[in-house]
DNA sequence: CTACATCGTTAGTAGGACTAACGCAACAGG
DNA sequence: CCTGTTGCGTTAGTCCTACTAACGATGTAG
């Protein structure tokens, strides 16, 4: 409907090598898909009054044990300036406990509570469902492969931030 | 170094099924990798005084021909409210031309200039290099597979935004 | 004691996605 | 012909997230 508008100079590119580069650029595909994924996850978690950082912190505590805020920062990838707020939200909901570390009075030791563990189980269910939706078009083997490729790429770029002058 | 801190309650999860869920969640891998990818691409393009939206518009013009701003919006995924600024930047650099459409005086017809085509070739080179860096750890066949998986996922979620009441 | 690093915290920046509303033009129906 | 609806380009502004800067308090090394 939107009228005809073009058809005057078509894909007469001049360089025949790239058919539709826009749609094939991995960086574009990545940010597009991540936008969808983030939306999906954020909305799904919002429905149970949670955010993805909540999950990250709780899971990290469950799997690697208690730690200082700075430790959690490194484990989860949350900036330590943002960690404050996340931990406040979690503490309000009695999912974690913040206690001063007697061995190093700069530190707080963060511990997951029993309610926190319950909460984590719930969030894991929610996320399982959301990931089922996210990866719906892929067969199980493809999902594994996808995760594996992502992991390799991410590991590479984590350890190789930049040559940088 | 960072002290010992934990070792008191270890990964005694209670649900043996998920070893390290945090690191395996596709949504987390995606946003992590996209963050790196965006950084890489933004910095790379900034070095040649460009932004990723510039590329998107120029490539769209080259491949699908001229179009109104709204058309370009749909083709590139840029919101039409943001398109204004992008086109201003491109016009300042003489990479596109904005001419009123005589057939529909609400519209501007956007055309790529000769300098724009040169520019696009340059940006394509830059992006090729950046993608080489981005996908460095993957073999050629794996890169194709990765792009293919991403495409399938993205297509799925583009056409299935949400069931939504 | 001095110099420096790390901790938790507050504040603020920059960018991107997205919404709301405007004036204008086109179009469809009565 | 008026009338309401729709699409257009544009401006303004919101919300969120990643990220930086700096602070006082504390720890550590020389």
Short mmCIF file of N, CA, C and O in Angstrom, two decimals, chain A residues 38-164:
data_model
loop_
_atom_site.label_atom_id
_atom_site.label_comp_id
_atom_site.label_asym_id
_atom_site.label_seq_id
_atom_site.Cartn_x
_atom_site.Cartn_y
_atom_site.Cartn_z
N UNK A 38 16.28 -9.79 25.81
CA UNK A 38 16.19 -8.96 27.01
C UNK A 38 14.75 -8.62 27.33
O UNK A 38 14.32 -8.67 28.49
N UNK A 39 14.01 -8.24 26.29
CA UNK A 39 12.61 -7.91 26.50
C UNK A 39 11.89 -9.10 27.12
O UNK A 39 11.22 -8.98 28.15
N UNK A 40 12.06 -10.26 26.48
CA UNK A 40 11.42 -11.48 26.96
C UNK A 40 11.74 -11.73 28.42
O UNK A 40 10.85 -11.90 29.27
N UNK A 41 13.02 -11.73 28.74
CA UNK A 41 13.45 -12.06 30.09
C UNK A 41 13.00 -11.00 31.10
O UNK A 41 12.48 -11.32 32.17
N UNK A 42 13.18 -9.73 30.73
CA UNK A 42 12.78 -8.67 31.64
C UNK A 42 11.29 -8.75 31.96
O UNK A 42 10.89 -8.65 33.13
N UNK A 43 10.48 -8.92 30.93
CA UNK A 43 9.04 -8.99 31.15
C UNK A 43 8.67 -10.22 31.98
O UNK A 43 7.87 -10.13 32.90
N UNK A 44 9.28 -11.34 31.62
CA UNK A 44 8.99 -12.56 32.36
C UNK A 44 9.35 -12.44 33.83
O UNK A 44 8.58 -12.86 34.70
N UNK A 45 10.49 -11.86 34.11
CA UNK A 45 10.91 -11.72 35.50
C UNK A 45 10.09 -10.66 36.21
O UNK A 45 9.78 -10.80 37.41
N UNK A 46 9.71 -9.61 35.48
CA UNK A 46 8.92 -8.56 36.10
C UNK A 46 7.60 -9.12 36.63
O UNK A 46 7.10 -8.69 37.67
N UNK A 47 7.06 -10.12 35.92
CA UNK A 47 5.79 -10.70 36.34
C UNK A 47 5.87 -11.37 37.70
O UNK A 47 4.87 -11.59 38.36
N UNK A 48 7.08 -11.77 38.09
CA UNK A 48 7.22 -12.36 39.42
C UNK A 48 8.06 -11.43 40.31
O UNK A 48 8.71 -11.89 41.26
N UNK A 49 8.02 -10.14 39.97
CA UNK A 49 8.70 -9.13 40.78
C UNK A 49 10.20 -9.41 40.95
O UNK A 49 10.71 -9.49 42.06
N UNK A 50 10.86 -9.62 39.82
CA UNK A 50 12.31 -9.86 39.89
C UNK A 50 12.98 -9.17 38.71
O UNK A 50 12.33 -8.76 37.76
N UNK A 51 14.28 -9.03 38.80
CA UNK A 51 15.06 -8.53 37.68
C UNK A 51 16.17 -9.52 37.42
O UNK A 51 16.50 -10.34 38.26
N UNK A 52 16.80 -9.41 36.25
CA UNK A 52 17.78 -10.42 35.91
C UNK A 52 18.99 -10.36 36.84
O UNK A 52 19.61 -11.37 37.11
N UNK A 53 19.30 -9.19 37.37
CA UNK A 53 20.42 -9.09 38.29
C UNK A 53 20.13 -9.81 39.59
O UNK A 53 21.05 -10.33 40.24
N UNK A 54 18.87 -9.83 39.99
CA UNK A 54 18.52 -10.59 41.18
C UNK A 54 18.93 -12.05 40.99
O UNK A 54 19.57 -12.66 41.85
N UNK A 55 18.54 -12.57 39.86
CA UNK A 55 18.87 -13.95 39.57
C UNK A 55 20.38 -14.17 39.58
O UNK A 55 20.88 -15.13 40.18
N UNK A 56 21.09 -13.27 38.93
CA UNK A 56 22.53 -13.43 38.84
C UNK A 56 23.17 -13.50 40.22
O UNK A 56 24.01 -14.36 40.50
N UNK A 57 22.75 -12.60 41.10
CA UNK A 57 23.34 -12.58 42.43
C UNK A 57 22.98 -13.83 43.22
O UNK A 57 23.85 -14.48 43.81
N UNK A 58 21.70 -14.18 43.22
CA UNK A 58 21.27 -15.35 43.97
C UNK A 58 21.97 -16.62 43.47
O UNK A 58 22.45 -17.43 44.26
N UNK A 59 22.02 -16.76 42.16
CA UNK A 59 22.65 -17.96 41.61
C UNK A 59 24.13 -18.00 41.97
O UNK A 59 24.67 -19.05 42.33
N UNK A 60 24.77 -16.87 41.90
CA UNK A 60 26.19 -16.82 42.24
C UNK A 60 26.41 -17.19 43.70
O UNK A 60 27.36 -17.91 44.04
N UNK A 61 25.53 -16.70 44.57
CA UNK A 61 25.67 -17.03 45.98
C UNK A 61 25.46 -18.52 46.22
O UNK A 61 26.19 -19.15 46.98
N UNK A 62 24.46 -19.07 45.56
CA UNK A 62 24.15 -20.48 45.73
C UNK A 62 25.30 -21.36 45.27
O UNK A 62 25.64 -22.35 45.90
N UNK A 63 25.90 -20.99 44.15
CA UNK A 63 26.87 -21.87 43.54
C UNK A 63 28.29 -21.68 44.04
O UNK A 63 29.06 -22.62 44.11
N UNK A 64 28.63 -20.45 44.37
CA UNK A 64 30.01 -20.20 44.79
C UNK A 64 30.11 -19.75 46.23
O UNK A 64 31.17 -19.35 46.69
N UNK A 65 28.99 -19.75 46.93
CA UNK A 65 29.03 -19.39 48.33
C UNK A 65 29.04 -17.89 48.56
O UNK A 65 29.08 -17.11 47.62
N UNK A 66 29.01 -17.47 49.84
CA UNK A 66 28.95 -16.05 50.20
C UNK A 66 30.17 -15.31 49.71
O UNK A 66 31.18 -15.91 49.33
N UNK A 67 30.10 -14.01 49.72
CA UNK A 67 31.23 -13.20 49.27
C UNK A 67 30.96 -11.74 49.52
O UNK A 67 29.84 -11.35 49.83
N UNK A 68 32.00 -10.95 49.40
CA UNK A 68 31.85 -9.51 49.54
C UNK A 68 31.12 -8.95 48.33
O UNK A 68 30.97 -9.63 47.32
N UNK A 69 30.70 -7.71 48.40
CA UNK A 69 30.01 -7.10 47.28
C UNK A 69 30.92 -7.01 46.06
O UNK A 69 30.48 -7.25 44.94
N UNK A 70 32.18 -6.70 46.31
CA UNK A 70 33.12 -6.61 45.20
C UNK A 70 33.30 -7.97 44.54
O UNK A 70 33.37 -8.08 43.31
N UNK A 71 33.37 -9.03 45.36
CA UNK A 71 33.49 -10.38 44.82
C UNK A 71 32.29 -10.71 43.93
O UNK A 71 32.44 -11.19 42.80
N UNK A 72 31.11 -10.42 44.45
CA UNK A 72 29.90 -10.68 43.68
C UNK A 72 29.90 -9.88 42.38
O UNK A 72 29.48 -10.38 41.33
N UNK A 73 30.37 -8.67 42.47
CA UNK A 73 30.50 -7.84 41.28
C UNK A 73 31.26 -8.57 40.20
O UNK A 73 30.82 -8.66 39.06
N UNK A 74 32.41 -9.09 40.57
CA UNK A 74 33.26 -9.76 39.59
C UNK A 74 32.59 -11.04 39.09
O UNK A 74 32.66 -11.37 37.91
N UNK A 75 31.93 -11.74 40.01
CA UNK A 75 31.33 -13.00 39.59
C UNK A 75 30.15 -12.80 38.65
O UNK A 75 29.92 -13.62 37.76
N UNK A 76 29.40 -11.75 38.85
CA UNK A 76 28.17 -11.60 38.08
C UNK A 76 28.30 -10.63 36.91
O UNK A 76 27.47 -10.64 36.01
N UNK A 77 29.32 -9.78 36.94
CA UNK A 77 29.46 -8.79 35.89
C UNK A 77 28.70 -7.52 36.19
O UNK A 77 28.66 -6.61 35.35
N UNK A 78 28.07 -7.43 37.35
CA UNK A 78 27.40 -6.18 37.73
C UNK A 78 28.45 -5.22 38.27
O UNK A 78 29.28 -5.61 39.08
N UNK A 79 28.40 -3.98 37.83
CA UNK A 79 29.33 -2.98 38.34
C UNK A 79 29.11 -2.81 39.83
O UNK A 79 27.98 -2.83 40.32
N UNK A 80 30.21 -2.57 40.55
CA UNK A 80 30.04 -2.52 41.98
C UNK A 80 29.23 -1.29 42.40
O UNK A 80 28.63 -1.27 43.45
N UNK A 81 29.18 -0.29 41.52
CA UNK A 81 28.34 0.87 41.84
C UNK A 81 26.86 0.53 41.72
O UNK A 81 26.03 1.13 42.39
N UNK A 82 26.53 -0.42 40.87
CA UNK A 82 25.13 -0.81 40.71
C UNK A 82 24.76 -1.91 41.69
O UNK A 82 23.58 -2.12 42.00
N UNK A 83 25.77 -2.63 42.16
CA UNK A 83 25.54 -3.74 43.07
C UNK A 83 24.79 -3.27 44.33
O UNK A 83 23.91 -3.96 44.83
N UNK A 84 25.16 -2.11 44.81
CA UNK A 84 24.52 -1.55 46.00
C UNK A 84 23.00 -1.64 45.90
O UNK A 84 22.34 -2.20 46.78
N UNK A 85 22.48 -1.08 44.83
CA UNK A 85 21.04 -1.04 44.65
C UNK A 85 20.42 -2.42 44.55
O UNK A 85 19.37 -2.69 45.15
N UNK A 86 21.08 -3.30 43.79
CA UNK A 86 20.57 -4.65 43.63
C UNK A 86 20.48 -5.35 45.00
O UNK A 86 19.47 -5.96 45.34
N UNK A 87 21.55 -5.22 45.78
CA UNK A 87 21.56 -5.87 47.08
C UNK A 87 20.51 -5.26 48.01
O UNK A 87 19.90 -5.96 48.82
N UNK A 88 20.30 -3.95 47.87
CA UNK A 88 19.23 -3.34 48.66
C UNK A 88 17.88 -3.99 48.35
O UNK A 88 17.13 -4.35 49.25
N UNK A 89 17.61 -4.14 47.07
CA UNK A 89 16.34 -4.75 46.67
C UNK A 89 16.23 -6.17 47.19
O UNK A 89 15.16 -6.59 47.66
N UNK A 90 17.33 -6.89 47.11
CA UNK A 90 17.29 -8.28 47.58
C UNK A 90 17.14 -8.34 49.09
O UNK A 90 16.45 -9.23 49.61
N UNK A 91 17.77 -7.42 49.78
CA UNK A 91 17.69 -7.41 51.23
C UNK A 91 16.28 -7.05 51.71
O UNK A 91 15.75 -7.66 52.63
N UNK A 92 15.67 -6.08 51.02
CA UNK A 92 14.28 -5.71 51.32
C UNK A 92 13.37 -6.93 51.30
O UNK A 92 12.42 -7.03 52.07
N UNK A 93 13.65 -7.83 50.37
CA UNK A 93 12.81 -9.01 50.19
C UNK A 93 13.30 -10.20 51.03
O UNK A 93 12.83 -11.32 50.85
N UNK A 94 14.26 -9.95 51.89
CA UNK A 94 14.82 -11.00 52.76
C UNK A 94 15.40 -12.17 51.98
O UNK A 94 15.28 -13.32 52.41
N UNK A 95 16.01 -11.88 50.86
CA UNK A 95 16.58 -12.96 50.05
C UNK A 95 18.08 -13.10 50.30
O UNK A 95 18.66 -14.14 50.02
N UNK A 96 18.67 -12.04 50.81
CA UNK A 96 20.09 -12.08 51.18
C UNK A 96 20.28 -11.38 52.52
O UNK A 96 19.39 -10.66 52.98
N UNK A 97 21.46 -11.61 53.09
CA UNK A 97 21.81 -10.89 54.30
C UNK A 97 23.15 -10.20 54.12
O UNK A 97 24.09 -10.79 53.57
N UNK A 98 23.23 -8.97 54.60
CA UNK A 98 24.45 -8.20 54.51
C UNK A 98 25.01 -8.06 55.92
O UNK A 98 24.43 -7.36 56.74
N UNK A 99 26.14 -8.71 56.19
CA UNK A 99 26.74 -8.57 57.51
C UNK A 99 28.19 -8.13 57.37
O UNK A 99 28.90 -8.59 56.48
N UNK A 100 28.61 -7.20 58.23
CA UNK A 100 29.99 -6.71 58.15
C UNK A 100 30.98 -7.85 58.40
O UNK A 100 30.76 -8.71 59.25
N UNK A 101 32.07 -7.84 57.65
CA UNK A 101 33.10 -8.87 57.79
C UNK A 101 34.04 -8.46 58.93
O UNK A 101 34.69 -7.42 58.85
N UNK A 102 34.11 -9.26 60.01
CA UNK A 102 34.97 -8.93 61.14
C UNK A 102 36.45 -8.95 60.76
O UNK A 102 37.25 -8.20 61.34
N UNK A 103 36.81 -9.78 59.78
CA UNK A 103 38.21 -9.89 59.37
C UNK A 103 38.68 -8.70 58.54
O UNK A 103 39.88 -8.46 58.43
N UNK A 104 37.76 -8.03 57.89
CA UNK A 104 38.12 -6.88 57.05
C UNK A 104 36.96 -5.91 57.08
O UNK A 104 35.98 -6.07 56.37
N UNK A 105 37.13 -4.86 57.88
CA UNK A 105 35.97 -4.03 58.17
C UNK A 105 35.55 -3.13 57.01
O UNK A 105 34.58 -2.40 57.12
N UNK A 106 36.26 -3.24 55.87
CA UNK A 106 35.75 -2.53 54.69
C UNK A 106 34.61 -3.33 54.06
O UNK A 106 33.79 -2.80 53.33
N UNK A 107 34.62 -4.62 54.32
CA UNK A 107 33.74 -5.52 53.57
C UNK A 107 32.41 -5.83 54.24
O UNK A 107 32.31 -5.87 55.46
N UNK A 108 31.40 -6.08 53.39
CA UNK A 108 30.20 -6.76 53.83
C UNK A 108 30.25 -8.18 53.28
O UNK A 108 30.64 -8.38 52.13
N UNK A 109 29.84 -9.12 54.11
CA UNK A 109 29.70 -10.47 53.59
C UNK A 109 28.23 -10.69 53.24
O UNK A 109 27.35 -10.48 54.06
N UNK A 110 28.00 -11.10 51.99
CA UNK A 110 26.63 -11.31 51.53
C UNK A 110 26.32 -12.80 51.58
O UNK A 110 27.07 -13.62 51.06
N UNK A 111 25.23 -13.14 52.23
CA UNK A 111 24.81 -14.54 52.35
C UNK A 111 23.40 -14.69 51.81
O UNK A 111 22.57 -13.79 51.97
N UNK A 112 23.14 -15.82 51.18
CA UNK A 112 21.79 -16.09 50.71
C UNK A 112 20.98 -16.67 51.86
O UNK A 112 21.48 -17.46 52.66
N UNK A 113 19.72 -16.26 51.96
CA UNK A 113 18.86 -16.76 53.04
C UNK A 113 18.07 -17.97 52.55
O UNK A 113 18.14 -18.34 51.37
N UNK A 114 17.33 -18.58 53.44
CA UNK A 114 16.49 -19.71 53.04
C UNK A 114 15.44 -19.26 52.04
O UNK A 114 15.21 -19.91 51.01
N UNK A 115 14.83 -18.12 52.33
CA UNK A 115 13.89 -17.56 51.37
C UNK A 115 14.57 -17.29 50.04
O UNK A 115 13.97 -17.46 48.98
N UNK A 116 15.81 -16.88 50.12
CA UNK A 116 16.56 -16.63 48.90
C UNK A 116 16.71 -17.88 48.06
O UNK A 116 16.60 -17.85 46.83
N UNK A 117 16.95 -19.00 48.73
CA UNK A 117 17.10 -20.26 48.00
C UNK A 117 15.78 -20.67 47.34
O UNK A 117 15.76 -21.12 46.19
N UNK A 118 14.71 -20.52 48.09
CA UNK A 118 13.39 -20.81 47.52
C UNK A 118 13.16 -19.94 46.28
O UNK A 118 12.76 -20.42 45.22
N UNK A 119 13.44 -18.66 46.48
CA UNK A 119 13.26 -17.70 45.40
C UNK A 119 14.05 -18.11 44.17
O UNK A 119 13.53 -18.07 43.04
N UNK A 120 15.29 -18.52 44.40
CA UNK A 120 16.14 -18.91 43.28
C UNK A 120 15.55 -20.08 42.51
O UNK A 120 15.59 -20.11 41.28
N UNK A 121 15.00 -21.04 43.26
CA UNK A 121 14.37 -22.18 42.60
C UNK A 121 13.24 -21.70 41.70
O UNK A 121 13.12 -22.13 40.55
N UNK A 122 12.43 -20.81 42.22
CA UNK A 122 11.32 -20.27 41.44
C UNK A 122 11.83 -19.57 40.18
O UNK A 122 11.34 -19.78 39.08
N UNK A 123 12.83 -18.72 40.37
CA UNK A 123 13.36 -17.97 39.24
C UNK A 123 13.96 -18.91 38.19
O UNK A 123 13.88 -18.64 36.99
N UNK A 124 14.55 -19.98 38.66
CA UNK A 124 15.11 -20.95 37.72
C UNK A 124 14.02 -21.56 36.85
O UNK A 124 14.20 -21.73 35.64
N UNK A 125 12.88 -21.86 37.48
CA UNK A 125 11.75 -22.36 36.69
C UNK A 125 11.33 -21.34 35.64
O UNK A 125 11.22 -21.65 34.45
N UNK A 126 11.12 -20.12 36.11
CA UNK A 126 10.69 -19.06 35.19
C UNK A 126 11.66 -18.94 34.03
O UNK A 126 11.26 -18.89 32.86
N UNK A 127 12.95 -18.91 34.34
CA UNK A 127 13.95 -18.74 33.29
C UNK A 127 14.01 -19.94 32.36
O UNK A 127 14.24 -19.78 31.16
N UNK A 128 13.80 -21.13 32.90
CA UNK A 128 13.75 -22.30 32.03
C UNK A 128 12.66 -22.14 30.99
O UNK A 128 12.87 -22.38 29.79
N UNK A 129 11.50 -21.71 31.45
CA UNK A 129 10.39 -21.51 30.52
C UNK A 129 10.72 -20.45 29.47
O UNK A 129 10.49 -20.63 28.28
N UNK A 130 11.27 -19.33 29.96
CA UNK A 130 11.59 -18.24 29.05
C UNK A 130 12.61 -18.68 28.00
O UNK A 130 12.52 -18.31 26.83
N UNK A 131 13.58 -19.48 28.43
CA UNK A 131 14.59 -19.93 27.48
C UNK A 131 14.01 -20.93 26.48
O UNK A 131 14.45 -21.00 25.34
N UNK A 132 13.02 -21.66 26.94
CA UNK A 132 12.33 -22.54 26.01
C UNK A 132 11.67 -21.73 24.91
O UNK A 132 11.69 -22.12 23.73
N UNK A 133 11.13 -20.60 25.31
CA UNK A 133 10.49 -19.73 24.33
C UNK A 133 11.54 -19.09 23.43
O UNK A 133 11.39 -19.04 22.21
N UNK A 134 12.61 -18.65 24.07
CA UNK A 134 13.67 -17.97 23.32
C UNK A 134 14.27 -18.87 22.26
O UNK A 134 14.52 -18.46 21.13
N UNK A 135 14.52 -20.12 22.64
CA UNK A 135 15.21 -21.04 21.74
C UNK A 135 14.25 -21.95 20.99
O UNK A 135 14.67 -22.94 20.37
N UNK A 136 12.98 -21.60 21.03
CA UNK A 136 11.94 -22.45 20.45
C UNK A 136 12.27 -23.01 19.07
O UNK A 136 12.10 -24.22 18.85
N UNK A 137 12.74 -22.18 18.14
CA UNK A 137 12.93 -22.72 16.79
C UNK A 137 14.11 -23.68 16.65
O UNK A 137 14.29 -24.25 15.58
N UNK A 138 14.89 -23.86 17.69
CA UNK A 138 16.06 -24.74 17.57
C UNK A 138 15.82 -26.12 18.18
O UNK A 138 15.20 -26.23 19.25
N UNK A 139 16.33 -27.13 17.52
CA UNK A 139 16.30 -28.49 18.06
C UNK A 139 17.30 -28.57 19.22
O UNK A 139 18.24 -27.77 19.28
N UNK A 140 17.09 -29.52 20.13
CA UNK A 140 17.97 -29.64 21.30
C UNK A 140 19.45 -29.59 20.96
O UNK A 140 20.21 -28.85 21.60
N UNK A 141 19.86 -30.33 19.96
CA UNK A 141 21.28 -30.35 19.60
C UNK A 141 21.74 -28.97 19.15
O UNK A 141 22.85 -28.54 19.46
N UNK A 142 20.86 -28.29 18.43
CA UNK A 142 21.21 -26.96 17.95
C UNK A 142 21.32 -25.97 19.10
O UNK A 142 22.17 -25.08 19.10
N UNK A 143 20.46 -26.14 20.08
CA UNK A 143 20.54 -25.26 21.25
C UNK A 143 21.89 -25.41 21.93
O UNK A 143 22.54 -24.42 22.28
N UNK A 144 22.31 -26.65 22.09
CA UNK A 144 23.61 -26.89 22.71
C UNK A 144 24.72 -26.23 21.90
O UNK A 144 25.61 -25.58 22.44
N UNK A 145 24.61 -26.42 20.60
CA UNK A 145 25.65 -25.87 19.75
C UNK A 145 25.67 -24.34 19.82
O UNK A 145 26.73 -23.72 19.86
N UNK A 146 24.50 -23.78 19.85
CA UNK A 146 24.37 -22.33 19.95
C UNK A 146 25.04 -21.82 21.23
O UNK A 146 25.87 -20.90 21.20
N UNK A 147 24.68 -22.46 22.33
CA UNK A 147 25.27 -22.07 23.61
C UNK A 147 26.78 -22.23 23.57
O UNK A 147 27.53 -21.39 24.08
N UNK A 148 27.21 -23.30 22.94
CA UNK A 148 28.64 -23.55 22.88
C UNK A 148 29.38 -22.49 22.07
O UNK A 148 30.44 -21.99 22.47
N UNK A 149 28.79 -22.12 20.95
CA UNK A 149 29.41 -21.08 20.12
C UNK A 149 29.45 -19.75 20.88
O UNK A 149 30.48 -19.06 20.90
N UNK A 150 28.35 -19.41 21.51
CA UNK A 150 28.30 -18.18 22.29
C UNK A 150 29.37 -18.18 23.37
O UNK A 150 30.09 -17.19 23.56
N UNK A 151 29.47 -19.30 24.04
CA UNK A 151 30.44 -19.40 25.13
C UNK A 151 31.86 -19.18 24.63
O UNK A 151 32.64 -18.42 25.22
N UNK A 152 32.19 -19.83 23.53
CA UNK A 152 33.54 -19.69 23.00
C UNK A 152 33.82 -18.24 22.61
O UNK A 152 34.89 -17.69 22.91
N UNK A 153 32.86 -17.62 21.95
CA UNK A 153 33.05 -16.23 21.54
C UNK A 153 33.23 -15.32 22.75
O UNK A 153 34.13 -14.49 22.82
N UNK A 154 32.36 -15.53 23.73
CA UNK A 154 32.40 -14.66 24.90
C UNK A 154 33.70 -14.85 25.68
O UNK A 154 34.32 -13.88 26.11
N UNK A 155 34.11 -16.09 25.85
CA UNK A 155 35.36 -16.36 26.55
C UNK A 155 36.51 -15.65 25.85
O UNK A 155 37.34 -15.00 26.48
N UNK A 156 36.52 -15.80 24.54
CA UNK A 156 37.58 -15.15 23.78
C UNK A 156 37.65 -13.66 24.06
O UNK A 156 38.72 -13.10 24.30
N UNK A 157 36.50 -13.01 24.05
CA UNK A 157 36.50 -11.55 24.18
C UNK A 157 36.62 -11.09 25.63
O UNK A 157 36.91 -9.94 25.90
N UNK A 158 36.36 -11.98 26.53
CA UNK A 158 36.58 -11.63 27.93
C UNK A 158 38.08 -11.58 28.20
O UNK A 158 38.57 -10.68 28.87
N UNK A 159 38.78 -12.56 27.69
CA UNK A 159 40.21 -12.64 27.96
C UNK A 159 41.02 -11.77 27.02
O UNK A 159 42.18 -11.49 27.26
N UNK A 160 40.41 -11.35 25.93
CA UNK A 160 41.07 -10.44 25.00
C UNK A 160 40.26 -9.17 24.86
O UNK A 160 39.61 -8.95 23.86
N UNK A 161 40.29 -8.32 25.90
CA UNK A 161 39.47 -7.12 25.85
C UNK A 161 39.85 -6.24 24.67
O UNK A 161 39.03 -5.86 23.88
N UNK A 162 41.12 -5.91 24.53
CA UNK A 162 41.59 -5.16 23.39
C UNK A 162 43.11 -5.04 23.45
O UNK A 162 43.68 -4.99 24.52
N UNK A 163 43.76 -5.00 22.29
CA UNK A 163 45.20 -4.71 22.25
C UNK A 163 45.45 -3.35 22.90
O UNK A 163 46.20 -3.23 23.84
N UNK A 164 44.80 -2.33 22.36
CA UNK A 164 44.71 -1.03 23.05
C UNK A 164 46.07 -0.39 23.34
O UNK A 164 46.90 -0.93 24.02
#
